[in-house]
CSV table of C-alpha atoms in Angstrom, one decimal:
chain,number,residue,atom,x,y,z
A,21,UNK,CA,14.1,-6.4,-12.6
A,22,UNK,CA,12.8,-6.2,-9.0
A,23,UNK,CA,9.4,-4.7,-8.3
A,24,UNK,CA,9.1,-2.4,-5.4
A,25,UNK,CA,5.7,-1.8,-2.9
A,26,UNK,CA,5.2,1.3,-1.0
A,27,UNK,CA,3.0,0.6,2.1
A,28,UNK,CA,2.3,2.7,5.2
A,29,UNK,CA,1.4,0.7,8.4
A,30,UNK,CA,-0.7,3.5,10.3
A,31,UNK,CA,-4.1,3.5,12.5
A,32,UNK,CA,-7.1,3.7,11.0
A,33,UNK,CA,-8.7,6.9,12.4
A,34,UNK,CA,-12.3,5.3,12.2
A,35,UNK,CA,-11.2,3.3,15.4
A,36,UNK,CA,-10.6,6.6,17.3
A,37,UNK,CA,-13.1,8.5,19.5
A,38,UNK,CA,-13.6,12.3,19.6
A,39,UNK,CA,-14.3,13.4,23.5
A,40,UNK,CA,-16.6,16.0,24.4
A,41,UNK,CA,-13.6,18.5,24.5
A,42,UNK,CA,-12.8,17.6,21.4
A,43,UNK,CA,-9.7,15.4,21.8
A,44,UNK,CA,-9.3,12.3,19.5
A,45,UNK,CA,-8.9,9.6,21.5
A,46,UNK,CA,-6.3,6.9,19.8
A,47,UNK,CA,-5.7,4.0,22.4
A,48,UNK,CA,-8.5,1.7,20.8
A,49,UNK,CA,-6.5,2.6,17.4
A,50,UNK,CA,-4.8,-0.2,16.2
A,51,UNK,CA,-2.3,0.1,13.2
A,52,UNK,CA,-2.3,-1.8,10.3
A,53,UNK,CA,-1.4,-1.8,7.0
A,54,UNK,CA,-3.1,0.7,4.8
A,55,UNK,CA,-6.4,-0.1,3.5
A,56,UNK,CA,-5.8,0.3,-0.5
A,57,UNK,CA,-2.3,-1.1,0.2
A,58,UNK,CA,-2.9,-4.8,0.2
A,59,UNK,CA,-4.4,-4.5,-3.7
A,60,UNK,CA,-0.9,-2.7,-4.7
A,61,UNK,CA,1.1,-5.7,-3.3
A,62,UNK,CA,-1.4,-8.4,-5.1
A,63,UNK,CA,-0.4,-6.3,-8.0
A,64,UNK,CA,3.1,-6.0,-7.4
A,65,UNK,CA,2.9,-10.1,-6.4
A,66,UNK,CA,1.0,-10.7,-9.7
A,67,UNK,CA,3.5,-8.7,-11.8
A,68,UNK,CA,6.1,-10.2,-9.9
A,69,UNK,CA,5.4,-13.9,-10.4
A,70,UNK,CA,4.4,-13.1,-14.5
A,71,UNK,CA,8.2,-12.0,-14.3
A,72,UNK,CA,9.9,-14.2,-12.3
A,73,UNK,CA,10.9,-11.1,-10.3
A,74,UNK,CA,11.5,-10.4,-6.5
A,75,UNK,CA,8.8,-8.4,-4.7
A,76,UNK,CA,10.1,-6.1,-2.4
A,77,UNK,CA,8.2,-3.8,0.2
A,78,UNK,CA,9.2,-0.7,1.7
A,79,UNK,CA,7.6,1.6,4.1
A,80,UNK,CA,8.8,4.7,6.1
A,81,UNK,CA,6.7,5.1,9.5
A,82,UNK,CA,6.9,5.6,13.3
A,83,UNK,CA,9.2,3.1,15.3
A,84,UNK,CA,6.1,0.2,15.7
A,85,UNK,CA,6.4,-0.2,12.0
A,86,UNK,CA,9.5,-2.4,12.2
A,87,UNK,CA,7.3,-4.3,15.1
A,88,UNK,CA,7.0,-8.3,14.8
A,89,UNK,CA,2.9,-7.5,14.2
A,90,UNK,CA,4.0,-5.0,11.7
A,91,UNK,CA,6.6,-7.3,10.0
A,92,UNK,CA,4.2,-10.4,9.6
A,93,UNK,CA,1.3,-8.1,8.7
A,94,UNK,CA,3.5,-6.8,5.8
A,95,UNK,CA,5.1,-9.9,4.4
A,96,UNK,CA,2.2,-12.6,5.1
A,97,UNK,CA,0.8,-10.5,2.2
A,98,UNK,CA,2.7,-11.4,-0.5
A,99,UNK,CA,6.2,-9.6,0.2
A,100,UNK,CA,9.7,-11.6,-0.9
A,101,UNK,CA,11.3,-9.1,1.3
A,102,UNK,CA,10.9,-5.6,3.2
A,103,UNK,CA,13.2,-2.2,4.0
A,104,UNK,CA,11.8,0.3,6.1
A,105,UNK,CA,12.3,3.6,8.2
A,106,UNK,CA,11.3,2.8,11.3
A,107,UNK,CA,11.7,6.9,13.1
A,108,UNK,CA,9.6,8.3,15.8
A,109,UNK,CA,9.4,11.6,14.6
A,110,UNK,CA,7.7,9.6,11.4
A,111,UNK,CA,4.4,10.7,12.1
A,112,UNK,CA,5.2,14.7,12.2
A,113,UNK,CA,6.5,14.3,8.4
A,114,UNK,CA,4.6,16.0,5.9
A,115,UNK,CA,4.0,14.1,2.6
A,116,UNK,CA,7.0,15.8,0.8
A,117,UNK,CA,9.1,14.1,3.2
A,118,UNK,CA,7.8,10.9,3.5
A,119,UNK,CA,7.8,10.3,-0.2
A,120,UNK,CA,11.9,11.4,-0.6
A,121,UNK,CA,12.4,8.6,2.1
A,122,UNK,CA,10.6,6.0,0.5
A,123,UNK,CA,12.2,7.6,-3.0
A,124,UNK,CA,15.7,6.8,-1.2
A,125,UNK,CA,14.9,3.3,-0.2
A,126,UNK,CA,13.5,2.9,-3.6
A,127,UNK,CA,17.2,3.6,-5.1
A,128,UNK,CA,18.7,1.4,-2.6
A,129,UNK,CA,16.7,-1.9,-4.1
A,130,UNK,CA,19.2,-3.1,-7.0
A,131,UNK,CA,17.2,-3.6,-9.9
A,132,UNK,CA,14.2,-1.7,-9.5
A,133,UNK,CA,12.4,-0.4,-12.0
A,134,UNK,CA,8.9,0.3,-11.1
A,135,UNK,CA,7.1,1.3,-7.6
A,136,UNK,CA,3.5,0.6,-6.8
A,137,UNK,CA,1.6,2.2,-4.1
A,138,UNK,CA,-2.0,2.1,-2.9
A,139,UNK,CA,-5.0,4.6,-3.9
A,140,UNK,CA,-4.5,6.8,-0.8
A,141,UNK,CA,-3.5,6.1,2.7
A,142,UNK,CA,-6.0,5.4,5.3
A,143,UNK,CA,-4.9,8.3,7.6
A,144,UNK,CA,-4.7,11.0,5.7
A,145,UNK,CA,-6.1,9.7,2.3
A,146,UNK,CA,-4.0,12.9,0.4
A,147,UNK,CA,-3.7,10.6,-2.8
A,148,UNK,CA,-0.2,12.4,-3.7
A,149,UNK,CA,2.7,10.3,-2.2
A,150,UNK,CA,2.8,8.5,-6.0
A,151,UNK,CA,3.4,11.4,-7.6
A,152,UNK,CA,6.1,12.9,-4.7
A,153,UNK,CA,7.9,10.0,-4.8
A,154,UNK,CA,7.8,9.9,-8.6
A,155,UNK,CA,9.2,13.4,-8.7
A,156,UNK,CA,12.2,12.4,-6.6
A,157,UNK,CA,12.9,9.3,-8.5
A,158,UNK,CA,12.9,11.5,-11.6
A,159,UNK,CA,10.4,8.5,-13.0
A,160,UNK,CA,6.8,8.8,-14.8
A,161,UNK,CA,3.5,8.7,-12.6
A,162,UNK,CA,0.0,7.4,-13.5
A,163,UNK,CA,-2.0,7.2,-11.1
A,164,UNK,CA,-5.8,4.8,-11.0
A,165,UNK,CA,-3.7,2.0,-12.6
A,166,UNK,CA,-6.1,-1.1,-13.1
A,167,UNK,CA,-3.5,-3.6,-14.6
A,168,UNK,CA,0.6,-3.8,-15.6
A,169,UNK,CA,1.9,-6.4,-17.4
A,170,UNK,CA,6.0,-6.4,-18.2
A,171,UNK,CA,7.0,-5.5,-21.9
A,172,UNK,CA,10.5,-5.6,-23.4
A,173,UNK,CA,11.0,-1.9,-23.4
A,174,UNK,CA,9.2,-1.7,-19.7
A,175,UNK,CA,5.8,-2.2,-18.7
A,176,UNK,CA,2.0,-1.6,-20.4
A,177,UNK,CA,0.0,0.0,-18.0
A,178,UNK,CA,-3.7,0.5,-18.2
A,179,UNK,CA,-5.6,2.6,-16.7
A,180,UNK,CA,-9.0,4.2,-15.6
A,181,UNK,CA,-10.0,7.5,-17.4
A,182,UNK,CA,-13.4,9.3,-17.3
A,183,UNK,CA,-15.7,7.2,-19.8
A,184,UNK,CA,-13.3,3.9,-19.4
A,185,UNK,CA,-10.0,3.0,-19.8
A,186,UNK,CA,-6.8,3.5,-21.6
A,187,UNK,CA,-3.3,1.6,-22.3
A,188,UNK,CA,0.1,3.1,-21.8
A,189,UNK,CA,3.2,2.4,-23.2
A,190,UNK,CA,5.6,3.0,-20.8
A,191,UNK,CA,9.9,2.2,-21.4
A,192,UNK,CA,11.6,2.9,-18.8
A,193,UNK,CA,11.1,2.6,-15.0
A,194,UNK,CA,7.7,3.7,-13.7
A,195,UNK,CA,5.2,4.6,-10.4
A,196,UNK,CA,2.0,3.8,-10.9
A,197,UNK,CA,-0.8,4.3,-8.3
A,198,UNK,CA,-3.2,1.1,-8.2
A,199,UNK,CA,-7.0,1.7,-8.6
A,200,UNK,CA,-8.9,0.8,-5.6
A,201,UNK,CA,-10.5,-2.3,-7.5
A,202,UNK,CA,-7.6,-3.8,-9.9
A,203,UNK,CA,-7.6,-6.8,-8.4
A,204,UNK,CA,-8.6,-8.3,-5.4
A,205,UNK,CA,-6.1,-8.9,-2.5
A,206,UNK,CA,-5.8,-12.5,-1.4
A,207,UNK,CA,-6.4,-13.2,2.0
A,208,UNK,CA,-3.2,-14.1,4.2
A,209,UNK,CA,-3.3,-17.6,5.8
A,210,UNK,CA,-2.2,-18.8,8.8
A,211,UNK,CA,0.9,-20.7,7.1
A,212,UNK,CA,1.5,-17.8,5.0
A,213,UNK,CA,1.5,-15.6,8.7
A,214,UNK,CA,3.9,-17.6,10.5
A,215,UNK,CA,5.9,-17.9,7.4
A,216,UNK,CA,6.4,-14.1,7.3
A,217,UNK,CA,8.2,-14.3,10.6
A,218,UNK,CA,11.0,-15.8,8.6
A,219,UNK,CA,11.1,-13.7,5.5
A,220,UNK,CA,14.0,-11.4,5.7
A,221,UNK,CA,13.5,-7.8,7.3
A,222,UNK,CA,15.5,-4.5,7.5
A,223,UNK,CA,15.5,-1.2,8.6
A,224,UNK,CA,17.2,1.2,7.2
A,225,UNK,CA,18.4,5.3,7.6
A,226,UNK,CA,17.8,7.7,4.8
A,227,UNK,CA,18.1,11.4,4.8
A,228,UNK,CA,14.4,13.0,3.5
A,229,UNK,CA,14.0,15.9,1.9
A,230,UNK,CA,14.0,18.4,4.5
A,231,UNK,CA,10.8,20.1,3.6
A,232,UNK,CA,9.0,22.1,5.9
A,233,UNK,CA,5.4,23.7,5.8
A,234,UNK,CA,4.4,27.1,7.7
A,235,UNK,CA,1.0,28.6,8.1
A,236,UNK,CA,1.8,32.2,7.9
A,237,UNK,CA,-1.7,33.4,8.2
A,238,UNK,CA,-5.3,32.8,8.2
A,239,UNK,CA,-7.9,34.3,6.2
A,240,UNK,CA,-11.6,34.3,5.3
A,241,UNK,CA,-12.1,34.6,1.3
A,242,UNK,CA,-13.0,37.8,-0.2
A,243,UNK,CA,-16.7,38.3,-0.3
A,244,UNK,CA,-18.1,39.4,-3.8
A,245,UNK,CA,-20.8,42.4,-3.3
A,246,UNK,CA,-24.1,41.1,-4.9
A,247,UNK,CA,-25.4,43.3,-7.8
A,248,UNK,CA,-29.5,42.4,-6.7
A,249,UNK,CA,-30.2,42.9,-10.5
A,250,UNK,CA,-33.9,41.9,-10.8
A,251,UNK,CA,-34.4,40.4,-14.4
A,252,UNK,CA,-38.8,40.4,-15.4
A,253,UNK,CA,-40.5,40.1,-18.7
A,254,UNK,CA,-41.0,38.0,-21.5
A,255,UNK,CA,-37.4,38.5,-22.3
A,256,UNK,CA,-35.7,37.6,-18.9
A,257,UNK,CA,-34.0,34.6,-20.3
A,258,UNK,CA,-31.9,36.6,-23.1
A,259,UNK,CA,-31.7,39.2,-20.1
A,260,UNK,CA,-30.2,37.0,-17.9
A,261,UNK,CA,-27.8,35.3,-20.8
A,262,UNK,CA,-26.8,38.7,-21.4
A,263,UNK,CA,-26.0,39.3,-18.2
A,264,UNK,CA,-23.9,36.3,-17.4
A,265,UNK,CA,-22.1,37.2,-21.0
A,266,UNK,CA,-21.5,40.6,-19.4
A,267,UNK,CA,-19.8,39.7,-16.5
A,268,UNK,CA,-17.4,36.7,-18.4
A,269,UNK,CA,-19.3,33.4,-17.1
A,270,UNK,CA,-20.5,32.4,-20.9
């Protein structure tokens, strides 16, 4: 068993200014890793020491995510270990593709059997790598996962639902999405961030899906004619209920 991290090392686009002409300055940008990131790898740590199993990171981003900042930023949280795709044309990747790279690292960790990412990512916030990377790993996705403990048949997973919570039975290798607030990420000291320095590192090549998205046109929605139907009397309420029954809405 070895339990697998996804985490994206990217800017935080509240640190960027918009100019009068409308272009987003960056340079005051500084990347780090995602925001919702740091709870999945205190999960994944959590999980990982209830186990006795390795924790192992992996990320696929632009070439300053196999940086020494990036590196000790990653590991000083908790990581036994990290594998990433390091490619400047990273950044231009749609979500499809990012998630069949960090599916392909995922197969290249021997033993793992479950990946955990963050909520969203900071950047783009798009809340479906989970489930892309799930698809490619041919593995179940939940997705607002509060706790996972390891069972004999694979892992109990419970997680938030409308009204409270519920607990899964999963066998089998899984992806589960952590919830924003399943537990609380412990803060990295400054042993534990010179120690990362030493922990061991990789990049690696993989071949992504090669999934591209083209806008083939742009289009305001149909407007609806309004029917101006004036409803009066005593009797406008069953009018109006009539009316809506009429045209399908009740």
């Amino acid at each position: 068993m070895t339990v697998v991290v996804a985490y994206k090392y990217a800017a935080n686009p509240q640190d960027a200014s918009v100019a009068a002409d409308g272009n987003v300055n960056w340079s005051r940008a500084k990347s780090t890793v995602s925001e919702y990131d740091p709870v999945a790898i205190q999960l994944g740590r959590d999980l990982a020491d209830a186990s006795g199993a390795e924790l192992v990171g992996v990320s696929v981003g632009a070439k300053d995510a196999a940086s020494s900042m990036a590196k000790k930023n990653a590991l000083s949280k908790g990581l036994d270990r990290a594998v990433v795709v390091a490619d400047g044309d990273a950044p231009t990747w749609n979500a499809t593709k990012v998630a069949s790279a960090l599916a392909e690292l995922v197969k290249g960790v021997d033993g793992a059997d479950i990946l955990l990412t963050g909520d969203s990512s900071v950047d783009e916030g798009a809340r479906i790598v989970s489930a892309l990377a799930a698809g490619y790993l041919g593995w179940p996705c939940f997705q607002g996962v509060a706790s996972v403990a390891k069972t004999a048949e694979g892992y109990e997973i419970t997680q938030n639902v409308p009204g409270g919570t519920r607990t899964v039975a999963v066998s089998g290798p899984v992806v589960v999405a952590a919830a924003p607030d399943a537990v609380t990420p412990k803060v990295p000291s400054m042993k534990e961030i010179l120690a990362a320095g030493k922990k061991p590192f990789a990049t690696a090549e993989v071949s992504p899906a090669d999934v591209e998205v083209t806008v083939t046109g742009r289009a305001k929605p149909d407007s609806k004619a309004r029917k101006n139907q004036i409803l009066a009397g005593p009797d406008a309420a069953a009018q109006l209920i009539a009316a809506l029954r009429s045209e399908g809405v009740l």
